[in-house]
Coordinates of C-alpha atoms in Angstrom, one line a residue:
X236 CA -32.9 20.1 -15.2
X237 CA -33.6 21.6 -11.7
X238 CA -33.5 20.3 -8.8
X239 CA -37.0 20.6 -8.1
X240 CA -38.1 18.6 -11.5
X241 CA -35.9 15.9 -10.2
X242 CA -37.9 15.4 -7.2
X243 CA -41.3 15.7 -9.3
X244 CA -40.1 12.7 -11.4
X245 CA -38.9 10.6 -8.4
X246 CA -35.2 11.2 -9.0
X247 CA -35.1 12.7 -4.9
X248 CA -31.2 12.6 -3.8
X249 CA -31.4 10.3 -0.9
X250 CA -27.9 11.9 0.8
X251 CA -28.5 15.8 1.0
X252 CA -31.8 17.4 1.2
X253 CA -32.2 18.4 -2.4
X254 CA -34.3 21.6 -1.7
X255 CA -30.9 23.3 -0.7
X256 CA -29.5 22.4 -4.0
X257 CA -29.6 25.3 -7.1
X258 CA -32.6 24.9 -9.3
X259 CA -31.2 26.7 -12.2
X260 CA -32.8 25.4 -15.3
X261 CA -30.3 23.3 -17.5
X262 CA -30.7 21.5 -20.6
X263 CA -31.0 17.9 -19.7
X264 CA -28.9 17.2 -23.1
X265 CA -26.1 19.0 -21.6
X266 CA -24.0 16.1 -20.1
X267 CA -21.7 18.5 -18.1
X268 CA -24.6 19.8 -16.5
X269 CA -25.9 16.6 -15.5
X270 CA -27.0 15.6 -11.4
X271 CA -26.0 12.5 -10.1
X272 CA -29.1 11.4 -10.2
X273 CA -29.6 11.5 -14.0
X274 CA -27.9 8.1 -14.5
X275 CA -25.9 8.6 -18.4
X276 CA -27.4 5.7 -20.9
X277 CA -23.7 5.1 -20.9
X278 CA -22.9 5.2 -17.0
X279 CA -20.8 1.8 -16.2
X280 CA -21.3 2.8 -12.3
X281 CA -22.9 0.2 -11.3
X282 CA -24.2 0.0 -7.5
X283 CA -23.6 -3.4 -5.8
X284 CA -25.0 -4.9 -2.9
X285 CA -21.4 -5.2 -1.0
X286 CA -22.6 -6.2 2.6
X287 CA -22.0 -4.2 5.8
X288 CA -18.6 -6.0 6.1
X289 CA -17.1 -5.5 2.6
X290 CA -18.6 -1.8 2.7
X291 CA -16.4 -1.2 6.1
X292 CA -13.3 -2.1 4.2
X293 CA -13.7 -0.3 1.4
X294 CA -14.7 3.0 3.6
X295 CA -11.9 2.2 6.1
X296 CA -9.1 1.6 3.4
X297 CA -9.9 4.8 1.3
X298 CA -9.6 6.8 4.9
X299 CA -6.3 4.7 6.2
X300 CA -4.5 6.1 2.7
X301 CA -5.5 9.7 3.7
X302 CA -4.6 8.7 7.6
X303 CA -0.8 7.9 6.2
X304 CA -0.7 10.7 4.4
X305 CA -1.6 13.0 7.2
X306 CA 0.4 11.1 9.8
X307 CA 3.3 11.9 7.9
X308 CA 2.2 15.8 7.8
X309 CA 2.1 15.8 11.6
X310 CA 5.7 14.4 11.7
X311 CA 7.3 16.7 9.5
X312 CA 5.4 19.7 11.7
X313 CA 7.1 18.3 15.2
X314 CA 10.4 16.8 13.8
X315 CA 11.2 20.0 11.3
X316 CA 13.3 21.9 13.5
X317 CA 15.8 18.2 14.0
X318 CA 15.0 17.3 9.6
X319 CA 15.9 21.1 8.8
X320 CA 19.3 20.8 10.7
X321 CA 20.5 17.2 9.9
X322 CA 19.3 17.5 6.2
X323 CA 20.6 21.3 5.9
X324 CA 17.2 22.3 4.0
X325 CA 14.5 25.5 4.6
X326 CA 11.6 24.5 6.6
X327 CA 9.1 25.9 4.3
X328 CA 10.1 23.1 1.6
X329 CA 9.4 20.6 3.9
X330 CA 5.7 21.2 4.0
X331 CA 5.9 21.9 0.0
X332 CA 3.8 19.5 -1.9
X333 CA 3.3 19.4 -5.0
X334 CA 0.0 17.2 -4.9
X335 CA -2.4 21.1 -5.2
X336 CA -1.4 21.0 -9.0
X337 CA -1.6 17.4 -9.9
X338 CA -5.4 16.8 -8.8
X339 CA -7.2 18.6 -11.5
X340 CA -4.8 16.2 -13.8
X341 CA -4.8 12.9 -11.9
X342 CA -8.5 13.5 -11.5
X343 CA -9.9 13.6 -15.4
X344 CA -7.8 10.9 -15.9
X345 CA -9.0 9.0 -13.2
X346 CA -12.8 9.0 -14.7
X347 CA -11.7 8.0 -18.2
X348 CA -9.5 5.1 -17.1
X349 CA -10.1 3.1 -14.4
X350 CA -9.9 4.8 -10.9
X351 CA -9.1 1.2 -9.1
X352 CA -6.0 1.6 -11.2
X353 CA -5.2 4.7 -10.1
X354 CA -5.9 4.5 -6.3
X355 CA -3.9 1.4 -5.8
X356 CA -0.8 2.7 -8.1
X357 CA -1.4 6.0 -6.2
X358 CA -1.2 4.1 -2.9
X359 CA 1.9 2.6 -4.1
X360 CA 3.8 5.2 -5.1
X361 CA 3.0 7.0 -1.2
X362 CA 4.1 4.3 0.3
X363 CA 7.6 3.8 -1.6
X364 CA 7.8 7.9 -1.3
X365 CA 7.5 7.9 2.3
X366 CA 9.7 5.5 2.6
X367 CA 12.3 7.3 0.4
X368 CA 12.0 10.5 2.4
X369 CA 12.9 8.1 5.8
X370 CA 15.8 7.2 3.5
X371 CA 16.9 10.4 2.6
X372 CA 20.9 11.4 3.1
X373 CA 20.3 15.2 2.3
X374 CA 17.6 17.9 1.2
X375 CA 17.9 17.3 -2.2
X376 CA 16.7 13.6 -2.0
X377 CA 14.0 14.6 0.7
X378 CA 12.5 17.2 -1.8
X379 CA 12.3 14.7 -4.7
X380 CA 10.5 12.2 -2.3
X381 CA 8.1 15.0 -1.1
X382 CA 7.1 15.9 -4.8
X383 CA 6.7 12.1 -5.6
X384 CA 4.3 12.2 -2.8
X385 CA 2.6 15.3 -3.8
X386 CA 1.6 13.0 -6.8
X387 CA 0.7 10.2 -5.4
X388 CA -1.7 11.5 -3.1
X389 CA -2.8 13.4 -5.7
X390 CA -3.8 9.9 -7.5
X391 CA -5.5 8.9 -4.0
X392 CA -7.7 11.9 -3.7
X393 CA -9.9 12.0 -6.2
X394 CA -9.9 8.4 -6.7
X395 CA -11.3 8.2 -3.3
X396 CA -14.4 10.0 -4.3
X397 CA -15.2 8.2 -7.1
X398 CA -14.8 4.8 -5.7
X399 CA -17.0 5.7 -2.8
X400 CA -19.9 7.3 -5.2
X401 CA -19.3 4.7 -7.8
X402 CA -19.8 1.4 -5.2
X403 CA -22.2 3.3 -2.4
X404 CA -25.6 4.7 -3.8
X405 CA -26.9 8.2 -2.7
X406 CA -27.9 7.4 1.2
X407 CA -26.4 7.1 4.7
X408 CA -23.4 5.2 4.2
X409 CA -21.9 7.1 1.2
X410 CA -22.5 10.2 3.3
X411 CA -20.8 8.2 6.4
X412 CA -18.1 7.2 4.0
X413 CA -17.1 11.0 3.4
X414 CA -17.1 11.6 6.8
X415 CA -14.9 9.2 7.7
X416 CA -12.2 10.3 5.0
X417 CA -12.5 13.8 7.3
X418 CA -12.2 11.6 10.4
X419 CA -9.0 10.1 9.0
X420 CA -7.8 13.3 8.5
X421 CA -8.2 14.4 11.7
X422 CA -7.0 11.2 13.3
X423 CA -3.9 11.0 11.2
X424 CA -2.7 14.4 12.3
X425 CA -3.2 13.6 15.9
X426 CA -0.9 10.1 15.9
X427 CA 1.3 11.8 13.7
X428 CA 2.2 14.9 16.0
X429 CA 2.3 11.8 18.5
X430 CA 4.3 10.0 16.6
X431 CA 6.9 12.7 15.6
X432 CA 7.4 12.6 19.6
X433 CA 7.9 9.1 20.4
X434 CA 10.0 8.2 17.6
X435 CA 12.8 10.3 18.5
X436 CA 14.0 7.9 21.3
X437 CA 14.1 4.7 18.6
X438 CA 17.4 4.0 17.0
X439 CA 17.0 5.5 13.7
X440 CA 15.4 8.8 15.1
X441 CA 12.7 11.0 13.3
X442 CA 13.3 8.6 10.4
X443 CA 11.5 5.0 11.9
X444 CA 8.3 6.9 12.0
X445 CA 8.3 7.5 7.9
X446 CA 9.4 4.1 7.9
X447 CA 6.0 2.5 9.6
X448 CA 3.7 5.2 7.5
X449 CA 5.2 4.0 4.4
X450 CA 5.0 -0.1 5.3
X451 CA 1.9 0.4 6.2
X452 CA 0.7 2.7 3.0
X453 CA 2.4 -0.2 0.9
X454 CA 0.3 -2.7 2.8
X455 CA -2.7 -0.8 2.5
X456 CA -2.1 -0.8 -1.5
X457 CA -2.0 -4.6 -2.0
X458 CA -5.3 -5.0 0.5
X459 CA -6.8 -2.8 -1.6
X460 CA -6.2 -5.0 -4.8
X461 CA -9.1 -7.6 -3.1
X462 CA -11.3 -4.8 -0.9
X463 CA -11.8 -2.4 -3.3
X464 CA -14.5 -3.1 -6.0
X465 CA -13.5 -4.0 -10.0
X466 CA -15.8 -3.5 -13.0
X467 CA -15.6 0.3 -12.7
X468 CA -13.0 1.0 -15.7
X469 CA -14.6 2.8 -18.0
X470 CA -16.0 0.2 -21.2
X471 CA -14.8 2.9 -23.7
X472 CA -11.7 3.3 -22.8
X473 CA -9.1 3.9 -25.4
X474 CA -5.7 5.6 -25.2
X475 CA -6.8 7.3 -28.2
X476 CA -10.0 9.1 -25.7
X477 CA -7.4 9.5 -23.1
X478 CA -5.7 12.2 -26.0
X479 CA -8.7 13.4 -27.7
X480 CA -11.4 13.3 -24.8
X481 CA -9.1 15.3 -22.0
X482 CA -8.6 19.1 -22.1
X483 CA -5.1 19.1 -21.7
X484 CA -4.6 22.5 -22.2
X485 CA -6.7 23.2 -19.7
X486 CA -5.1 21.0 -17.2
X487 CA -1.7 22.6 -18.3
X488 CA -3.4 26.1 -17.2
X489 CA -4.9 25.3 -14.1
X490 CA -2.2 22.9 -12.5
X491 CA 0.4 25.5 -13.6
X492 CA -1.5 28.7 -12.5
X493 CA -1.9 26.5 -8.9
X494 CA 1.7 25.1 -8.8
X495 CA 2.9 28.6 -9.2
X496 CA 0.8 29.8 -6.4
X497 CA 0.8 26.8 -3.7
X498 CA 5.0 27.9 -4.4
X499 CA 4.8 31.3 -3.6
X500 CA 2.4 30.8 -0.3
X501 CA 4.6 28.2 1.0
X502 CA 8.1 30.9 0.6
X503 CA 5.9 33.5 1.9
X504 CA 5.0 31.1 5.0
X505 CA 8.2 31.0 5.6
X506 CA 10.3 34.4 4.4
X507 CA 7.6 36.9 3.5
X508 CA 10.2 38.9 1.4
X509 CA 11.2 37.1 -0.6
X510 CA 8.4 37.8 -2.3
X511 CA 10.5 40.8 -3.3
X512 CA 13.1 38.5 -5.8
X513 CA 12.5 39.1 -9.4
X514 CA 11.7 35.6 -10.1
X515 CA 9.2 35.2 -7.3
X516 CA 7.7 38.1 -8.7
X517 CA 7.4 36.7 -12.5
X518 CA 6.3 33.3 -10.9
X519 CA 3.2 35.2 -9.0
X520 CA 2.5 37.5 -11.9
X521 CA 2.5 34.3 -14.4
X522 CA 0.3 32.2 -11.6
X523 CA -2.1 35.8 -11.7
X524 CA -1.9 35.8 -15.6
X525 CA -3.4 32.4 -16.0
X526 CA -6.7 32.6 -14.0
X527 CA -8.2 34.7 -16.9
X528 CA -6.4 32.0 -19.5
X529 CA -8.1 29.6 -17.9
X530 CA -12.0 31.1 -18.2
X531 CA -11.2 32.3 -21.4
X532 CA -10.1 28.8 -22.7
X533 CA -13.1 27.9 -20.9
X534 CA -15.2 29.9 -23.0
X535 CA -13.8 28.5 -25.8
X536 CA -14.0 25.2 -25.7
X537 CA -17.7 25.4 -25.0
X538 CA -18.1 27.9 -27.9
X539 CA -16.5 24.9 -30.2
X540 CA -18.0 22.3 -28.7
X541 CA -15.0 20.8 -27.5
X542 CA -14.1 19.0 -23.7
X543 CA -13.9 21.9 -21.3
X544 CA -12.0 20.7 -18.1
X545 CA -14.3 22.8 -15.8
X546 CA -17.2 24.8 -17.8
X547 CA -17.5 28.0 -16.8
X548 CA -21.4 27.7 -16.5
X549 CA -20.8 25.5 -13.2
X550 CA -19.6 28.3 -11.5
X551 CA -23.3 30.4 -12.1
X552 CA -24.2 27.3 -9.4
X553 CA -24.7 29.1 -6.2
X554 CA -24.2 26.3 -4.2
X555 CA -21.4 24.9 -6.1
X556 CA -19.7 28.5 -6.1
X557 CA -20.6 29.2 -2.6
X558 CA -19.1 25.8 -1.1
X559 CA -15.9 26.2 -2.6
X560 CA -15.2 29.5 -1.7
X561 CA -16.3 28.6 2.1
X562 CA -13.6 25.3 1.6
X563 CA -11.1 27.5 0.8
X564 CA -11.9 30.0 3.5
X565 CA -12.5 28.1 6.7
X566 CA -9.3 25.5 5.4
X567 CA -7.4 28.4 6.0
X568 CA -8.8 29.9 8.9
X569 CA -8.4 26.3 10.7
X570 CA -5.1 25.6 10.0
X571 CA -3.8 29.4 11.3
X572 CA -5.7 29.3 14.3
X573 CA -3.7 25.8 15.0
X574 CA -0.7 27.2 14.3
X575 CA -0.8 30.7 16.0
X576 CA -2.3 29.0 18.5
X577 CA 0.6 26.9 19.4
X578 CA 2.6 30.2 19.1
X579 CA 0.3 32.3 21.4
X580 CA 0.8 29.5 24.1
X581 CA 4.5 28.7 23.9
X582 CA 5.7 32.7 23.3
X583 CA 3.4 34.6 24.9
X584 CA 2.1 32.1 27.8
X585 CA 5.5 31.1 28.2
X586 CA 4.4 27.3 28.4
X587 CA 6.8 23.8 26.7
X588 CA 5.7 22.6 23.1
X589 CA 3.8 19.7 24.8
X590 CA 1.3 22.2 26.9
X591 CA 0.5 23.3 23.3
X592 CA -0.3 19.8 21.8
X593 CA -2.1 19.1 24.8
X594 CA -4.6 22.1 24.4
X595 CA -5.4 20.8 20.8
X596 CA -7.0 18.0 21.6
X597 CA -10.3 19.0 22.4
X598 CA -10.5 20.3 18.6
X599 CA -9.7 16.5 17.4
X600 CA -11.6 15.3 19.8
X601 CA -14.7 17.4 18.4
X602 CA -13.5 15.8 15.0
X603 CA -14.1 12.4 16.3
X604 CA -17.3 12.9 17.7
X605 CA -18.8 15.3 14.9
X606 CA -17.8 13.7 11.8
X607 CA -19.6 10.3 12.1
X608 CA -22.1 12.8 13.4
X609 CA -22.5 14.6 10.5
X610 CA -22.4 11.3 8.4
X611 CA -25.6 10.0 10.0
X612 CA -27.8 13.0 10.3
X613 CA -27.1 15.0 6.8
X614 CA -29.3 13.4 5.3
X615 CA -32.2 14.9 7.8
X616 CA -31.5 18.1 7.9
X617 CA -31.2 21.3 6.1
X618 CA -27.7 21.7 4.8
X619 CA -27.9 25.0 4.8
X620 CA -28.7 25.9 8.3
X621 CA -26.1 23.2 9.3
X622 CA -23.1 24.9 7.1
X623 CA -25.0 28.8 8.7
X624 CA -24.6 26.9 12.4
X625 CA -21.3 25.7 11.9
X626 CA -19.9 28.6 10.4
X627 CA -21.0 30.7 13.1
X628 CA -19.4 28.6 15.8
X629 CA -16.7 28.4 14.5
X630 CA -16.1 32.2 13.9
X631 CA -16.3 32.2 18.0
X632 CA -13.4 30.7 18.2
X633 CA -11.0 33.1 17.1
X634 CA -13.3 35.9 18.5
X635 CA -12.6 34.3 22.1
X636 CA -8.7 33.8 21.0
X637 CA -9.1 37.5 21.0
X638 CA -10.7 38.8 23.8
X639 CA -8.3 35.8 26.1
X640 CA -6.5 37.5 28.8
X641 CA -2.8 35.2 29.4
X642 CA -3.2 35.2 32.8
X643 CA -6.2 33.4 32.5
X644 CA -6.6 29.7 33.1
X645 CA -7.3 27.4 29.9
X646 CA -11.0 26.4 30.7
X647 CA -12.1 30.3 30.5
X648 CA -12.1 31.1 26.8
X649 CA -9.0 28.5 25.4
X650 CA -10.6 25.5 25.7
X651 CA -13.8 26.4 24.3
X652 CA -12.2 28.3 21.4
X653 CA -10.4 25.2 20.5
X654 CA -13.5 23.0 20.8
X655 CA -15.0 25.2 18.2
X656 CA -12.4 26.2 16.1
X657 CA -13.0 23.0 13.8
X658 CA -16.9 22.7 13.4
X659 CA -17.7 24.2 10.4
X660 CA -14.7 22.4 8.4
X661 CA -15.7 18.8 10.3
X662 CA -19.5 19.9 9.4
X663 CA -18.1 21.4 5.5
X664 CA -16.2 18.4 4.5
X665 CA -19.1 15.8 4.0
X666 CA -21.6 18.2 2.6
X667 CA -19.2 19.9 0.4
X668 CA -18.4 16.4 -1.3
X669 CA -22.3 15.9 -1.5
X670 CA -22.6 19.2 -3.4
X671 CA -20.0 18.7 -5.7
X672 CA -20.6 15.1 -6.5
X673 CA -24.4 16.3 -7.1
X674 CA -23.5 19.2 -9.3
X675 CA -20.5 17.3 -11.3
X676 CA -22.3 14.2 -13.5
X677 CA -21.5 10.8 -12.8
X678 CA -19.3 9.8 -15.1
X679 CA -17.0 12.8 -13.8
X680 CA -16.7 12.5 -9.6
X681 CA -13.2 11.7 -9.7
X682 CA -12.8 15.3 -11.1
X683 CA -15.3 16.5 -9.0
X684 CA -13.2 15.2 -5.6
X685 CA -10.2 16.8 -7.6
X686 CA -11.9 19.9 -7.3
X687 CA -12.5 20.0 -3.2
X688 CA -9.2 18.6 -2.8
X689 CA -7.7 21.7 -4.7
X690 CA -9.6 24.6 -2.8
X691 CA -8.9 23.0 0.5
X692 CA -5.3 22.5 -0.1
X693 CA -5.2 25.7 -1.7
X694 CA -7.0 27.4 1.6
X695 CA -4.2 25.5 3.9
X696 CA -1.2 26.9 2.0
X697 CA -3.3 30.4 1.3
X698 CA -4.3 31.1 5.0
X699 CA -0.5 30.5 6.2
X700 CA 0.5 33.4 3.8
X701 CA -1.7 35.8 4.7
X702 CA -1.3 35.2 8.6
X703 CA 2.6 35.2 7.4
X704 CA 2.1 39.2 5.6
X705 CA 0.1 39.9 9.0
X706 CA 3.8 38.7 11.1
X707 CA 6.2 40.0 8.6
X708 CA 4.1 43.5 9.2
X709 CA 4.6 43.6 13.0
X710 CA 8.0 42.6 13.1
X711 CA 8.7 45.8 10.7
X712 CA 6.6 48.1 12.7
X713 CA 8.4 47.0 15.7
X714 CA 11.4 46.9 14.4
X715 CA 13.1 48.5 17.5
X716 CA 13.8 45.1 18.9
X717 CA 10.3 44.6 21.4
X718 CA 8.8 42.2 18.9
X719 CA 9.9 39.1 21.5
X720 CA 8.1 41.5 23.9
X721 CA 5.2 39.5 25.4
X722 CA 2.6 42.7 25.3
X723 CA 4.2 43.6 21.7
X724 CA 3.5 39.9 20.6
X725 CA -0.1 40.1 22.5
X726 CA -1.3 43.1 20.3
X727 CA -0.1 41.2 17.4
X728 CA -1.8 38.1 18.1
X729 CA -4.6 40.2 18.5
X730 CA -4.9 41.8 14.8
X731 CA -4.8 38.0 13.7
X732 CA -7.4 36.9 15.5
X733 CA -10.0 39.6 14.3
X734 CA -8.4 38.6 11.0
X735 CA -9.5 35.2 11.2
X736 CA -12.9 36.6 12.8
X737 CA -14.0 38.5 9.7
X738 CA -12.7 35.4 7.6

């Protein structure tokens, strides 16, 4: 069913406007085809009147969880130098999760359980992580408490969706709910890079600070017990559906094929040759090897009627195809121009590490202000001349980055490139949820957040790889020892700019 016969029969999506959705005619039989708004005679979704208060808790717990999670992130990035030297361990492990190939698999089962469940344990287990990696005594414990994490939050994500769809019908405040997990985001990142400061002058050093995100993830967990809302198991349930009604092969592909790859990006962030070892090589070939698998089990399961984890006819969506690819391209463009950023101003401006977290802030800032923005007025507007805006100023930003002379002061082309730099994910993140929530059927959003989650953190570790080939390529062509040269490191921070331009 297209969009358009929705509308016609009264069925008008009150969160996006639903003339920007894809009207490709689909059998309304087909349940993997179905729109949210094509409620399932077997939907146990049911939409309660919650109250402005109890709604604030639910939207503010689900963003605090993400808000730990990042908090932490923003730690590791200032404290790594100190962790990498006490606990003797590379820095690019440190920033390894392994959350990018549990989503797809924490997802599915999320919508055929019961995502409370899920969240909650999820929540648990990030608390008790982080507090493990506080407690760690070398880089072997650390690395098991950062994969324990990658799985938790890989039960949060998802989960979040779906309990935000499943108790907030189609309208402003589920679209101010996804906004706010973006906000959370962006917030988290900010107290944690503040954080990661402070808490070096407490007692127990880098570690109190993992100690307070993880007390208060834990706390977050049991609030969550009475905040967030019961009655959505699923009233079919059954260990034996949890066997027979999951594509577990095709969760095997996928979070392999993405395990192998979110690996390889985060050694090439770090050492770009070792992409050169023979078993870095067999890991990227095998990671290469199972994206065709994948379609081609696809294929197959439709062909026999069987569960199909994604079906390959979703991807025929323009929107739905179009929005993921943009996730994983401006998640990747943001978090390089962050990073080379802070290494344009400390290496070629010659300025402290805390000038460079001081010039950052007016991209969170534009976080805070746009995402509750974008959570009140999507709903109004064309989506796609809001994603066609926001793309466009944000491809300014690293076009200015370029054409910035040193010597000049911040306010001339720095500040406005880091106002910028963040719009279009800020503007993305809401509307990409909407799409994919809209395009997945309702029974299925957990899967459907899995699947956001997954190209953004895929873009994240992707873009660092790329902007690491771009380094590893300077530092070869000037290998006659100018590469500290402040002009030699100008011309290379050049090419990555117009990189991340035609990104």
């Amino acid at each position: 069913m297209s969009s358009e016969q929705l509308l016609n029969d009264g069925y008008r999506s009150q969160s996006i406007e639903s003339n920007c959705i894809d009207s490709t005619n689909e059998n309304p039989n087909d349940n993997h085809y179905a729109y949210e708004n094509e409620i399932p005679k077997d939907n146990h979704y049911v939409y309660e009147n919650h109250g402005s208060i109890r709604t604030f808790f639910i939207i503010c717990n689900l963003a605090c969880i993400s808000l730990t999670n990042t908090a932490v992130t923003g730690m590791l990035i200032v404290g790594i130098p100190e962790i990498a030297r006490k606990l003797a361990i590379p820095d690019y492990l440190l920033l390894c999760l392994t959350s990018g190939s549990c989503l797809l698999a924490a997802g599915v089962i999320a919508d055929i359980t019961n995502p409370k469940i899920i969240s909650i344990g999820g929540a648990l287990l990030l608390g008790l992580s982080i507090v493990g990696s506080g407690l760690s005594y070398n880089g072997h414990w650390l690395i098991a408490a950062r994969a324990v994490q990658g799985v938790a939050i890989a039960m949060c994500l998802p989960t979040s969706v779906v309990l935000l769809t499943g108790s907030l019908p189609p309208g402003q405040r589920r679209n101010i709910g996804f906004s706010t997990l973006n906000l959370a985001t962006v917030l988290g990142q900010s107290i944690g890079l503040v954080l990661g400061s402070v808490v070096d002058y407490s007692p127990t050093g880098w570690r109190f600070g993992f100690y307070l995100c993880g007390a208060a993830t834990i706390a977050l967990a049991i609030a969550n017990c009475f905040v967030l809302p019961s009655g959505m198991s699923n009233p079919q349930f059954s260990w034996a559906r949890v066997v027979h009604d999951v594509d577990w092969i095709g969760v095997l592909i996928s979070s392999t094929s993405l395990g192998c790859f979110s690996y390889i990006f985060a050694l090439m962030a770090d050492r770009v040759d070792a992409i050169k070892l023979p078993e870095n090589v067999a890991i990227l070939c095998l990671a290469i090897l199972l994206i065709p698998t994948f379609f081609l089990w696809m294929h197959r399961q439709q062909r026999n009627g069987g569960v199909a984890l994604i079906p390959n006819k979703l991807w025929t969506r323009l929107p739905f195809l179009t929005i993921c690819v943009m996730v994983l391209l401006q998640y990747a463009v943001i978090q390089s121009v962050e990073v080379y950023f802070s290494l344009f101003v400390q290496k070629i401006q010659r300025l402290p590490a805390k000038q460079a977290s001081l010039r950052l802030i007016p991209n969170m800032l534009m976080g805070f202000i746009l995402n509750p923005t974008i959570g009140l007025a999507v709903q109004h507007v064309r989506i796609d001349y809001l994603l066609t805006i926001a793309s466009m100023l944000s491809a300014v930003a690293p076009l200015l980055l370029a054409l910035t002379d040193p010597a000049w002061s911040y306010w001339y082309a720095e500040f406005w490139s880091m106002l910028l730099s963040g719009v279009a994910v800020d503007v993305t993140f809401t509307i990409a949820h909407l799409i994919v929530v809209d395009v997945f059927p309702l029974n299925t959003h957990a899967l459907a957040g899995a699947v956001f989650n997954t190209a953004s953190q895929f873009g994240f570790t992707g873009g660092l790889a790329v902007m690491a080939l771009i380094s590893s390529a300077y530092s070869k062509h000037m290998s006659d020892g100018t590469q500290d040269d402040p002009e030699s490191l100008l011309s290379w921070w050049l090419q990555l700019d117009f990189v991340q331009f035609g990104n």
